[in-house]
Steps between C-alpha positions, in 0.01 A plus 500: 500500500401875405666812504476815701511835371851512659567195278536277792366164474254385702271211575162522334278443836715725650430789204119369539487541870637869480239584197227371723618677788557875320107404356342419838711820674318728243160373496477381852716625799668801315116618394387484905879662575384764303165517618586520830769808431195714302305423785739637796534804302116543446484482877810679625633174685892580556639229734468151601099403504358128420300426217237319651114393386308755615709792553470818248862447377384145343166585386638772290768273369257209414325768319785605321598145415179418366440834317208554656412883559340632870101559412521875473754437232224294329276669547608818351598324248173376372364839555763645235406223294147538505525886453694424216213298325226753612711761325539287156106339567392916487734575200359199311163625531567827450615374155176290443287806571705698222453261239146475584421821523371687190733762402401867427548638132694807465247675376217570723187498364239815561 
């Protein structure tokens, strides 16, 4: 026997049933619930419409679900990425061709 947070007792399988049931809510059908609302909204879907294989309504949930992004969204995203290390690779060796390069004395010679 265990205890609620209303301090009512209850039987242990029973407490161990609803723990695994508020676990598998979150990670399983509450996660595609959720999916599946982000992905009516993406697509302006108001109404009744089944979420069948195939359909645009469940591909953009399944993507959702997994966490997978469309390929433009990739894509551009390794481009920003790859920009961003061109921009530190040229600062890098504009440092290295700094140090190497022989510095000029103040006073010029004649």
């Amino acid at each position: 026997v265990s205890t609620q947070s209303t301090w009512e007792a209850v039987v242990s399988t029973q407490s161990t049933w609803g723990e695994r049931a508020k676990a598998s809510y979150a990670n399983g059908i509450g996660k595609w619930t959720e999916a599946v609302m982000r992905a009516r909204q993406a697509l302006g879907v108001t109404g009744f419409q089944a979420v069948k294989k195939g359909t645009p309504l469940y591909v953009a949930a399944r993507r959702i679900y997994d966490g997978r992004q469309s390929r433009a969204q990739a894509v551009a995203r390794v481009r920003r990425g790859s920009l961003a290390f061109m921009d530190a690779a040229k600062g890098a060796m504009s440092a290295v061709v700094a140090a190497l390069t022989p510095r000029r004395s103040a006073q010029a010679t004649a």
